[in-house]
PDB file of C-alpha atoms and ligand atoms in Angstrom:
ATOM      1  CA  MET F 241      16.501  21.592 -18.940  1.00 51.00           C
ATOM      2  CA  ALA F 242      14.552  18.843 -20.372  1.00 53.00           C
ATOM      3  CA  THR F 243      13.160  16.240 -17.958  1.00 51.00           C
ATOM      4  CA  SER F 244      11.376  13.233 -19.144  1.00 50.00           C
ATOM      5  CA  PRO F 245       7.485  13.848 -19.155  1.00 55.00           C
ATOM      6  CA  SER F 246       7.026  10.667 -17.209  1.00 77.00           C
ATOM      7  CA  LEU F 247       9.133  11.396 -14.212  1.00 90.00           C
ATOM      8  CA  SER F 248       8.072  13.701 -11.519  1.00 93.00           C
ATOM      9  CA  ARG F 249      10.542  16.544 -10.611  1.00 94.00           C
ATOM     10  CA  GLN F 250      11.327  14.722  -7.379  1.00 95.00           C
ATOM     11  CA  GLU F 251      11.997  11.389  -9.045  1.00 96.00           C
ATOM     12  CA  ASP F 252      14.039  13.050 -11.744  1.00 96.00           C
ATOM     13  CA  LEU F 253      16.211  14.765  -9.089  1.00 96.00           C
ATOM     14  CA  ALA F 254      16.661  11.459  -7.150  1.00 97.00           C
ATOM     15  CA  LEU F 255      17.729   9.589 -10.163  1.00 97.00           C
ATOM     16  CA  ARG F 256      20.245  12.437 -11.062  1.00 96.00           C
ATOM     17  CA  GLU F 257      21.531  12.276  -7.567  1.00 96.00           C
ATOM     18  CA  ALA F 258      21.975   8.533  -7.835  1.00 96.00           C
ATOM     19  CA  ALA F 259      23.671   8.640 -11.203  1.00 96.00           C
ATOM     20  CA  SER F 260      26.075  11.346 -10.226  1.00 96.00           C
ATOM     21  CA  GLY F 261      26.685  10.883  -6.528  1.00 95.00           C
ATOM     22  CA  ARG F 262      26.227  14.499  -6.069  1.00 95.00           C
ATOM     23  CA  PRO F 263      23.379  16.056  -3.840  1.00 94.00           C
ATOM     24  CA  ARG F 264      20.475  17.890  -5.548  1.00 93.00           C
ATOM     25  CA  THR F 265      21.492  21.326  -4.257  1.00 94.00           C
ATOM     26  CA  GLN F 266      24.695  21.028  -6.243  1.00 94.00           C
ATOM     27  CA  LEU F 267      22.946  19.577  -9.228  1.00 94.00           C
ATOM     28  CA  ILE F 268      20.432  22.348  -9.292  1.00 93.00           C
ATOM     29  CA  ALA F 269      23.134  24.973  -8.915  1.00 93.00           C
ATOM     30  CA  ASN F 270      24.848  23.473 -11.938  1.00 90.00           C
ATOM     31  CA  ASP F 271      21.715  23.618 -14.038  1.00 90.00           C
ATOM     32  CA  LEU F 272      21.181  19.726 -13.653  1.00 91.00           C
ATOM     33  CA  LYS F 273      24.014  19.124 -15.819  1.00 93.00           C
ATOM     34  CA  LEU F 274      25.398  15.575 -15.956  1.00 96.00           C
ATOM     35  CA  SER F 275      28.595  14.230 -17.464  1.00 96.00           C
ATOM     36  CA  GLU F 276      28.346  11.635 -20.293  1.00 96.00           C
ATOM     37  CA  PRO F 277      28.817   8.483 -18.212  1.00 96.00           C
ATOM     38  CA  GLU F 278      26.483   9.883 -15.579  1.00 97.00           C
ATOM     39  CA  ARG F 279      23.803  10.653 -18.160  1.00 97.00           C
ATOM     40  CA  ALA F 280      24.079   7.075 -19.489  1.00 97.00           C
ATOM     41  CA  LEU F 281      23.485   5.745 -16.066  1.00 97.00           C
ATOM     42  CA  TYR F 282      20.701   8.195 -15.347  1.00 97.00           C
ATOM     43  CA  GLU F 283      18.898   7.131 -18.623  1.00 96.00           C
ATOM     44  CA  ARG F 284      19.222   3.429 -17.720  1.00 97.00           C
ATOM     45  CA  LEU F 285      17.656   4.206 -14.243  1.00 97.00           C
ATOM     46  CA  ALA F 286      14.838   6.351 -15.853  1.00 96.00           C
ATOM     47  CA  ARG F 287      14.094   3.581 -18.343  1.00 95.00           C
ATOM     48  CA  ARG F 288      13.634   1.059 -15.470  1.00 95.00           C
ATOM     49  CA  ARG F 289      11.454   3.674 -13.591  1.00 95.00           C
ATOM     50  CA  PHE F 290       9.275   3.872 -16.721  1.00 93.00           C
ATOM     51  CA  ALA F 291       8.671   0.162 -16.536  1.00 91.00           C
ATOM     52  CA  ASP F 292       7.227   0.823 -12.949  1.00 91.00           C
ATOM     53  CA  GLU F 293      10.256  -0.447 -10.986  1.00 95.00           C
ATOM     54  CA  PRO F 294       9.861   1.296  -7.657  1.00 96.00           C
ATOM     55  CA  LEU F 295      12.033   4.270  -7.179  1.00 97.00           C
ATOM     56  CA  SER F 296      13.327   2.945  -3.744  1.00 98.00           C
ATOM     57  CA  TYR F 297      14.664  -0.258  -5.514  1.00 97.00           C
ATOM     58  CA  LEU F 298      16.549   1.901  -8.065  1.00 97.00           C
ATOM     59  CA  LEU F 299      18.128   4.083  -5.387  1.00 97.00           C
ATOM     60  CA  GLY F 300      18.578   1.098  -2.874  1.00 97.00           C
ATOM     61  CA  HIS F 301      17.148   3.048  -0.037  1.00 97.00           C
ATOM     62  CA  LYS F 302      14.029   4.536   1.587  1.00 98.00           C
ATOM     63  CA  GLU F 303      13.333   6.950   4.362  1.00 98.00           C
ATOM     64  CA  PHE F 304      11.423   5.686   7.246  1.00 98.00           C
ATOM     65  CA  TYR F 305      10.712   7.613  10.501  1.00 98.00           C
ATOM     66  CA  GLY F 306      13.491  10.019   9.639  1.00 98.00           C
ATOM     67  CA  ARG F 307      16.191   7.347   8.846  1.00 98.00           C
ATOM     68  CA  ARG F 308      17.540   5.758   5.801  1.00 97.00           C
ATOM     69  CA  PHE F 309      16.886   2.061   5.396  1.00 98.00           C
ATOM     70  CA  TRP F 310      18.634   0.116   2.772  1.00 98.00           C
ATOM     71  CA  VAL F 311      16.306  -1.916   0.491  1.00 98.00           C
ATOM     72  CA  SER F 312      16.357  -4.482  -2.161  1.00 97.00           C
ATOM     73  CA  PRO F 313      13.756  -6.556  -4.138  1.00 96.00           C
ATOM     74  CA  SER F 314      14.031  -9.050  -1.374  1.00 94.00           C
ATOM     75  CA  CYS F 315      12.103  -6.737   1.026  1.00 96.00           C
ATOM     76  CA  LEU F 316       8.991  -4.811   1.179  1.00 97.00           C
ATOM     77  CA  ILE F 317       9.630  -1.135   0.778  1.00 98.00           C
ATOM     78  CA  PRO F 318       8.823   0.734   4.147  1.00 98.00           C
ATOM     79  CA  ARG F 319       5.616   2.635   3.694  1.00 97.00           C
ATOM     80  CA  PRO F 320       4.789   5.987   5.507  1.00 96.00           C
ATOM     81  CA  GLU F 321       1.556   4.373   6.857  1.00 96.00           C
ATOM     82  CA  THR F 322       3.692   1.978   8.911  1.00 98.00           C
ATOM     83  CA  GLU F 323       5.070   4.967  10.788  1.00 98.00           C
ATOM     84  CA  GLY F 324       1.489   5.139  12.471  1.00 98.00           C
ATOM     85  CA  LEU F 325       2.178   1.590  13.962  1.00 98.00           C
ATOM     86  CA  VAL F 326       5.491   3.031  15.362  1.00 98.00           C
ATOM     87  CA  GLU F 327       3.707   5.924  16.869  1.00 98.00           C
ATOM     88  CA  ALA F 328       1.012   3.709  18.410  1.00 98.00           C
ATOM     89  CA  ALA F 329       3.624   1.364  19.886  1.00 98.00           C
ATOM     90  CA  LEU F 330       5.756   4.381  21.278  1.00 98.00           C
ATOM     91  CA  ASN F 331       2.611   5.997  22.842  1.00 98.00           C
ATOM     92  CA  TRP F 332       1.895   2.741  24.621  1.00 98.00           C
ATOM     93  CA  ALA F 333       5.510   2.174  25.656  1.00 98.00           C
ATOM     94  CA  THR F 334       5.996   5.747  27.063  1.00 98.00           C
ATOM     95  CA  GLY F 335       2.938   5.200  29.266  1.00 97.00           C
ATOM     96  CA  GLN F 336       4.638   2.100  30.730  1.00 96.00           C
ATOM     97  CA  ALA F 337       8.139   3.380  30.928  1.00 96.00           C
ATOM     98  CA  HIS F 338       8.156   3.118  34.813  1.00 96.00           C
ATOM     99  CA  ARG F 339       8.021  -0.754  34.446  1.00 96.00           C
ATOM    100  CA  PHE F 340      11.403  -1.020  32.549  1.00 97.00           C
ATOM    101  CA  ALA F 341      15.002  -0.557  33.605  1.00 96.00           C
ATOM    102  CA  THR F 342      18.316  -1.597  32.424  1.00 95.00           C
ATOM    103  CA  GLU F 343      18.204  -4.668  34.461  1.00 95.00           C
ATOM    104  CA  ALA F 344      14.572  -5.347  33.294  1.00 96.00           C
ATOM    105  CA  PRO F 345      14.388  -3.937  29.757  1.00 98.00           C
ATOM    106  CA  LEU F 346      11.280  -3.776  27.604  1.00 98.00           C
ATOM    107  CA  ARG F 347      11.489  -6.819  25.536  1.00 98.00           C
ATOM    108  CA  LEU F 348      10.502  -5.992  21.854  1.00 98.00           C
ATOM    109  CA  LEU F 349       9.675  -8.500  19.025  1.00 98.00           C
ATOM    110  CA  ASP F 350       9.069  -7.600  15.420  1.00 98.00           C
ATOM    111  CA  LEU F 351       7.492 -10.548  13.427  1.00 98.00           C
ATOM    112  CA  GLY F 352       8.300 -10.613   9.671  1.00 98.00           C
ATOM    113  CA  THR F 353      10.734  -7.751   9.947  1.00 98.00           C
ATOM    114  CA  GLY F 354      11.634  -7.305   6.290  1.00 98.00           C
ATOM    115  CA  SER F 355      14.027  -4.318   5.990  1.00 98.00           C
ATOM    116  CA  GLY F 356      14.012  -4.177   9.828  1.00 98.00           C
ATOM    117  CA  CYS F 357      12.283  -0.769   9.698  1.00 98.00           C
ATOM    118  CA  LEU F 358       9.946  -1.544  12.686  1.00 98.00           C
ATOM    119  CA  ALA F 359      12.463  -3.335  14.871  1.00 98.00           C
ATOM    120  CA  VAL F 360      15.316  -0.770  14.287  1.00 99.00           C
ATOM    121  CA  THR F 361      13.123   2.359  14.484  1.00 98.00           C
ATOM    122  CA  LEU F 362      11.429   1.164  17.730  1.00 98.00           C
ATOM    123  CA  THR F 363      14.656   0.147  19.396  1.00 98.00           C
ATOM    124  CA  LEU F 364      16.301   3.540  18.584  1.00 98.00           C
ATOM    125  CA  GLU F 365      13.186   5.632  19.534  1.00 98.00           C
ATOM    126  CA  LEU F 366      12.695   3.714  22.798  1.00 98.00           C
ATOM    127  CA  GLN F 367      16.301   4.346  23.748  1.00 98.00           C
ATOM    128  CA  ALA F 368      15.965   8.024  22.779  1.00 98.00           C
ATOM    129  CA  ARG F 369      13.105   8.226  25.364  1.00 97.00           C
ATOM    130  CA  ARG F 370      15.409   6.556  27.819  1.00 97.00           C
ATOM    131  CA  ILE F 371      13.449   3.290  27.942  1.00 98.00           C
ATOM    132  CA  ALA F 372      15.835   0.225  28.082  1.00 98.00           C
ATOM    133  CA  VAL F 373      15.006  -2.161  25.399  1.00 98.00           C
ATOM    134  CA  ARG F 374      16.038  -5.660  24.293  1.00 98.00           C
ATOM    135  CA  SER F 375      14.977  -6.355  20.664  1.00 98.00           C
ATOM    136  CA  CYS F 376      14.400  -9.446  18.601  1.00 98.00           C
ATOM    137  CA  ALA F 377      13.013  -9.824  15.082  1.00 98.00           C
ATOM    138  CA  THR F 378      12.223 -12.738  12.769  1.00 98.00           C
ATOM    139  CA  ASP F 379      11.776 -13.294   9.207  1.00 98.00           C
ATOM    140  CA  LEU F 380      11.106 -16.250   6.967  1.00 96.00           C
ATOM    141  CA  SER F 381      13.708 -15.178   4.388  1.00 96.00           C
ATOM    142  CA  GLU F 382      17.426 -15.488   5.076  1.00 96.00           C
ATOM    143  CA  LYS F 383      18.135 -12.960   2.394  1.00 96.00           C
ATOM    144  CA  THR F 384      15.732 -10.399   3.871  1.00 97.00           C
ATOM    145  CA  LEU F 385      17.210 -11.015   7.283  1.00 97.00           C
ATOM    146  CA  GLN F 386      20.648 -10.128   5.949  1.00 97.00           C
ATOM    147  CA  LEU F 387      19.166  -6.858   4.791  1.00 98.00           C
ATOM    148  CA  ALA F 388      17.737  -6.187   8.264  1.00 98.00           C
ATOM    149  CA  ARG F 389      21.083  -7.039   9.792  1.00 98.00           C
ATOM    150  CA  ASN F 390      22.868  -4.505   7.649  1.00 98.00           C
ATOM    151  CA  ASN F 391      20.271  -1.804   8.439  1.00 98.00           C
ATOM    152  CA  ALA F 392      20.465  -2.528  12.189  1.00 98.00           C
ATOM    153  CA  ALA F 393      24.306  -2.278  12.005  1.00 98.00           C
ATOM    154  CA  TRP F 394      24.256   0.939   9.959  1.00 97.00           C
ATOM    155  CA  LEU F 395      21.717   2.607  12.209  1.00 98.00           C
ATOM    156  CA  GLY F 396      23.312   1.264  15.363  1.00 98.00           C
ATOM    157  CA  ALA F 397      20.457  -0.568  16.651  1.00 98.00           C
ATOM    158  CA  ALA F 398      21.015  -3.803  18.662  1.00 98.00           C
ATOM    159  CA  VAL F 399      18.403  -6.252  17.318  1.00 98.00           C
ATOM    160  CA  GLN F 400      18.825 -10.102  17.488  1.00 98.00           C
ATOM    161  CA  LEU F 401      17.594 -11.531  14.302  1.00 98.00           C
ATOM    162  CA  PHE F 402      16.205 -15.102  13.882  1.00 98.00           C
ATOM    163  CA  HIS F 403      15.317 -17.019  10.699  1.00 98.00           C
ATOM    164  CA  GLY F 404      12.025 -18.809  10.507  1.00 97.00           C
ATOM    165  CA  SER F 405       8.260 -18.393  10.577  1.00 96.00           C
ATOM    166  CA  TRP F 406       6.853 -15.777  12.937  1.00 97.00           C
ATOM    167  CA  THR F 407       7.365 -16.693  16.603  1.00 97.00           C
ATOM    168  CA  LEU F 408       8.420 -20.202  15.683  1.00 96.00           C
ATOM    169  CA  ALA F 409      11.870 -18.795  14.634  1.00 97.00           C
ATOM    170  CA  LEU F 410      12.512 -17.981  18.269  1.00 97.00           C
ATOM    171  CA  PRO F 411      14.733 -20.235  20.444  1.00 96.00           C
ATOM    172  CA  ASP F 412      13.147 -21.214  23.688  1.00 94.00           C
ATOM    173  CA  THR F 413      15.641 -19.050  25.629  1.00 93.00           C
ATOM    174  CA  GLU F 414      14.058 -15.893  23.890  1.00 94.00           C
ATOM    175  CA  ARG F 415      10.465 -16.980  24.315  1.00 91.00           C
ATOM    176  CA  ALA F 416      10.988 -17.591  28.089  1.00 89.00           C
ATOM    177  CA  GLY F 417       9.408 -14.716  30.077  1.00 89.00           C
ATOM    178  CA  GLY F 418       7.579 -13.318  27.113  1.00 96.00           C
ATOM    179  CA  PHE F 419       7.690 -10.067  25.179  1.00 98.00           C
ATOM    180  CA  ASP F 420       6.323  -6.772  26.381  1.00 98.00           C
ATOM    181  CA  LEU F 421       5.671  -5.409  22.968  1.00 98.00           C
ATOM    182  CA  ILE F 422       5.121  -7.394  19.756  1.00 98.00           C
ATOM    183  CA  VAL F 423       4.760  -5.567  16.452  1.00 98.00           C
ATOM    184  CA  SER F 424       4.099  -6.775  12.892  1.00 98.00           C
ATOM    185  CA  ASN F 425       3.476  -5.566   9.444  1.00 98.00           C
ATOM    186  CA  PRO F 426       2.573  -9.007   7.918  1.00 98.00           C
ATOM    187  CA  PRO F 427       1.430  -9.918   4.414  1.00 97.00           C
ATOM    188  CA  TYR F 428      -2.224  -9.005   4.158  1.00 96.00           C
ATOM    189  CA  VAL F 429      -2.932  -8.389   0.471  1.00 95.00           C
ATOM    190  CA  GLY F 430      -5.659 -10.635  -0.863  1.00 92.00           C
ATOM    191  CA  ILE F 431      -4.957 -12.436  -4.278  1.00 87.00           C
ATOM    192  CA  GLU F 432      -8.102 -10.797  -5.639  1.00 80.00           C
ATOM    193  CA  ASP F 433      -7.119  -7.252  -4.371  1.00 80.00           C
ATOM    194  CA  PRO F 434      -7.113  -5.060  -7.521  1.00 72.00           C
ATOM    195  CA  GLU F 435      -3.797  -3.492  -6.577  1.00 71.00           C
ATOM    196  CA  PHE F 436      -1.987  -6.812  -6.330  1.00 70.00           C
ATOM    197  CA  LEU F 437       0.267  -7.556  -9.291  1.00 68.00           C
ATOM    198  CA  SER F 438      -0.365  -4.361 -10.850  1.00 72.00           C
ATOM    199  CA  GLY F 439       2.153  -1.643 -11.275  1.00 81.00           C
ATOM    200  CA  GLU F 440       4.748  -1.127  -8.573  1.00 87.00           C
ATOM    201  CA  LEU F 441       3.490  -3.894  -6.286  1.00 89.00           C
ATOM    202  CA  SER F 442       4.546  -6.584  -8.845  1.00 88.00           C
ATOM    203  CA  TRP F 443       8.158  -5.792  -8.117  1.00 93.00           C
ATOM    204  CA  GLU F 444       7.917  -6.404  -4.464  1.00 94.00           C
ATOM    205  CA  PRO F 445       8.169  -9.857  -2.989  1.00 93.00           C
ATOM    206  CA  ALA F 446       4.851 -11.662  -3.127  1.00 90.00           C
ATOM    207  CA  ALA F 447       5.921 -13.429   0.167  1.00 91.00           C
ATOM    208  CA  ALA F 448       5.673 -10.015   1.811  1.00 94.00           C
ATOM    209  CA  LEU F 449       2.419  -8.971   0.246  1.00 94.00           C
ATOM    210  CA  VAL F 450       0.129 -12.047   0.016  1.00 93.00           C
ATOM    211  CA  GLY F 451       2.313 -14.386   2.233  1.00 93.00           C
ATOM    212  CA  SER F 452       3.221 -17.978   1.892  1.00 87.00           C
ATOM    213  CA  ARG F 453      -0.428 -19.148   2.088  1.00 90.00           C
ATOM    214  CA  PRO F 454      -2.243 -16.573  -0.223  1.00 92.00           C
ATOM    215  CA  SER F 455      -5.951 -16.260   0.205  1.00 92.00           C
ATOM    216  CA  GLN F 456      -8.768 -14.192  -1.221  1.00 92.00           C
ATOM    217  CA  ASP F 457      -9.166 -12.028   1.785  1.00 93.00           C
ATOM    218  CA  GLY F 458      -5.482 -11.824   2.886  1.00 95.00           C
ATOM    219  CA  MET F 459      -6.241 -12.831   6.393  1.00 96.00           C
ATOM    220  CA  ASN F 460      -4.185 -16.130   6.725  1.00 95.00           C
ATOM    221  CA  ASP F 461      -1.133 -14.623   8.266  1.00 96.00           C
ATOM    222  CA  LEU F 462      -3.066 -12.128  10.491  1.00 97.00           C
ATOM    223  CA  ARG F 463      -5.079 -15.000  11.876  1.00 96.00           C
ATOM    224  CA  GLU F 464      -2.008 -17.205  12.524  1.00 96.00           C
ATOM    225  CA  LEU F 465      -0.074 -14.223  14.012  1.00 95.00           C
ATOM    226  CA  SER F 466      -2.797 -13.234  16.483  1.00 97.00           C
ATOM    227  CA  MET F 467      -2.615 -16.729  17.992  1.00 96.00           C
ATOM    228  CA  GLN F 468       1.218 -17.005  18.027  1.00 97.00           C
ATOM    229  CA  ALA F 469       1.718 -13.513  19.442  1.00 97.00           C
ATOM    230  CA  LEU F 470      -0.596 -13.994  22.301  1.00 96.00           C
ATOM    231  CA  ALA F 471       1.312 -17.067  23.301  1.00 96.00           C
ATOM    232  CA  CYS F 472       4.575 -15.043  23.422  1.00 97.00           C
ATOM    233  CA  LEU F 473       3.290 -11.900  25.209  1.00 97.00           C
ATOM    234  CA  ALA F 474       4.375 -11.146  28.810  1.00 97.00           C
ATOM    235  CA  ALA F 475       1.563 -10.072  31.315  1.00 95.00           C
ATOM    236  CA  GLY F 476       0.542  -6.529  30.526  1.00 95.00           C
ATOM    237  CA  GLY F 477       2.067  -6.700  27.007  1.00 97.00           C
ATOM    238  CA  LEU F 478       1.001  -5.137  23.783  1.00 98.00           C
ATOM    239  CA  PHE F 479       0.547  -6.616  20.364  1.00 98.00           C
ATOM    240  CA  ALA F 480       0.179  -4.166  17.448  1.00 98.00           C
ATOM    241  CA  VAL F 481      -0.382  -5.093  13.802  1.00 98.00           C
ATOM    242  CA  GLU F 482      -0.884  -3.166  10.571  1.00 98.00           C
ATOM    243  CA  HIS F 483      -3.582  -4.472   8.145  1.00 97.00           C
ATOM    244  CA  GLY F 484      -5.380  -3.482   5.025  1.00 95.00           C
ATOM    245  CA  SER F 485      -8.085  -0.868   5.069  1.00 93.00           C
ATOM    246  CA  ARG F 486     -10.950  -3.212   4.476  1.00 93.00           C
ATOM    247  CA  GLN F 487      -9.837  -5.794   7.083  1.00 96.00           C
ATOM    248  CA  GLN F 488     -10.232  -4.181  10.418  1.00 98.00           C
ATOM    249  CA  GLN F 489     -13.462  -5.904  11.538  1.00 98.00           C
ATOM    250  CA  GLN F 490     -11.957  -9.284  10.679  1.00 97.00           C
ATOM    251  CA  VAL F 491      -8.645  -8.479  12.498  1.00 98.00           C
ATOM    252  CA  VAL F 492     -10.580  -7.319  15.610  1.00 98.00           C
ATOM    253  CA  SER F 493     -12.512 -10.775  15.501  1.00 98.00           C
ATOM    254  CA  CYS F 494      -9.144 -12.559  15.225  1.00 97.00           C
ATOM    255  CA  PHE F 495      -7.799 -10.768  18.226  1.00 98.00           C
ATOM    256  CA  GLN F 496     -10.995 -11.657  20.106  1.00 97.00           C
ATOM    257  CA  ASP F 497     -10.844 -15.244  19.063  1.00 96.00           C
ATOM    258  CA  ALA F 498      -7.207 -15.429  20.217  1.00 96.00           C
ATOM    259  CA  GLY F 499      -8.154 -13.975  23.582  1.00 96.00           C
ATOM    260  CA  PHE F 500      -6.776 -10.444  23.655  1.00 98.00           C
ATOM    261  CA  SER F 501      -8.173  -7.778  25.916  1.00 97.00           C
ATOM    262  CA  HIS F 502      -8.287  -3.970  25.472  1.00 97.00           C
ATOM    263  CA  ILE F 503      -8.791  -4.430  21.695  1.00 98.00           C
ATOM    264  CA  THR F 504      -8.159  -1.073  20.062  1.00 98.00           C
ATOM    265  CA  PRO F 505      -8.807  -0.495  16.375  1.00 98.00           C
ATOM    266  CA  MET F 506      -6.891   2.593  14.980  1.00 98.00           C
ATOM    267  CA  ASN F 507      -6.785   4.694  11.899  1.00 97.00           C
ATOM    268  CA  ASP F 508      -3.862   5.950   9.963  1.00 96.00           C
ATOM    269  CA  LEU F 509      -3.127   9.755   9.254  1.00 91.00           C
ATOM    270  CA  ALA F 510      -5.375   9.609   6.232  1.00 94.00           C
ATOM    271  CA  GLY F 511      -8.192   8.417   8.405  1.00 96.00           C
ATOM    272  CA  ARG F 512      -8.264   4.871   7.107  1.00 96.00           C
ATOM    273  CA  PRO F 513      -8.669   1.895   9.488  1.00 97.00           C
ATOM    274  CA  ARG F 514      -5.128   0.243   9.412  1.00 98.00           C
ATOM    275  CA  TYR F 515      -4.031  -0.926  12.808  1.00 98.00           C
ATOM    276  CA  VAL F 516      -5.298  -3.058  15.665  1.00 98.00           C
ATOM    277  CA  LEU F 517      -3.809  -3.194  19.109  1.00 98.00           C
ATOM    278  CA  GLY F 518      -4.505  -5.830  21.825  1.00 98.00           C
ATOM    279  CA  ARG F 519      -3.282  -6.599  25.309  1.00 97.00           C
ATOM    280  CA  LEU F 520      -2.784  -9.719  27.289  1.00 92.00           C
TER     281      LEU F 520
HETATM  282  N1  LIG O 470       0.855  -1.703   2.594  1.00 82.22           N
HETATM  283  C1  LIG O 470       1.194  -2.632   1.525  1.00 82.22           C
HETATM  284  C2  LIG O 470       0.386  -2.164   0.293  1.00 82.22           C
HETATM  285  O1  LIG O 470      -0.756  -2.526   0.120  1.00 82.22           O
HETATM  286  C3  LIG O 470       0.989  -4.134   1.815  1.00 82.22           C
HETATM  287  C4  LIG O 470       2.023  -4.445   2.827  1.00 82.22           C
HETATM  288  C5  LIG O 470       1.659  -5.700   3.436  1.00 82.22           C
HETATM  289  O2  LIG O 470       1.081  -6.592   2.979  1.00 82.22           O
HETATM  290  N2  LIG O 470       2.122  -5.889   4.650  1.00 82.22           N
HETATM  291  O3  LIG O 470       0.996  -1.720  -0.671  1.00 82.22           O
END
């Protein structure tokens, strides 16, 4: 069976599944054969893939922490590294579980939620650990927020979504009392980062990569966020962010300047410095 030399076996199978609506097990059992209309669609998708369009945009979905999230070019594609931020937040929350109950749930906030992957995953994973949670998320793009809304509904997570910049999107009623857990995977790519605007990244929204105030070091949003998050944390609360692998020292400094305590730099699974946690 001829597969295009530029597609990996996994990508080839994924596009065949998308073009035929049949699972790969069935396709393999049938010698990967496609009908004429299916083949035409497969070829159109393959051509787009050859032009570096991310596979997840072609398929319209991406797995994150074992769940399927619908994605579109209006949101950043969830990355496996971001699952490390989920793990760090869950570790902290399970240690604090005694503080929360149905009438006093853990208050979760995800800033710049994109597809909703952090807010939805944390909401569901906290519930699975019997930790009562009340979740909010914000995003600057109304279109992206609609996608997060769809993902929350499809995965059965109750997340209140607010349109606007970081914590400024929140109504006063939501800010009151503060949040116990604030997470964010903000834009942190610098405009001179060699990866930016090359290959697949150029298909993703620049607003999610370099932010609305692009800079050389990609630190603008991380700096702003650290200050805004501190102002919205409840006593004993945790703020956890993802950042680029060369930014950890700067992020730690931002956390120090903002006034966080217990500042904890962390590595991703590949051993690269990618997250910082801070407490009030
Ligand atoms: N992790 C992404 C990348 O470098 C960037 C995501 C972000 O800026 N939040 O491809």
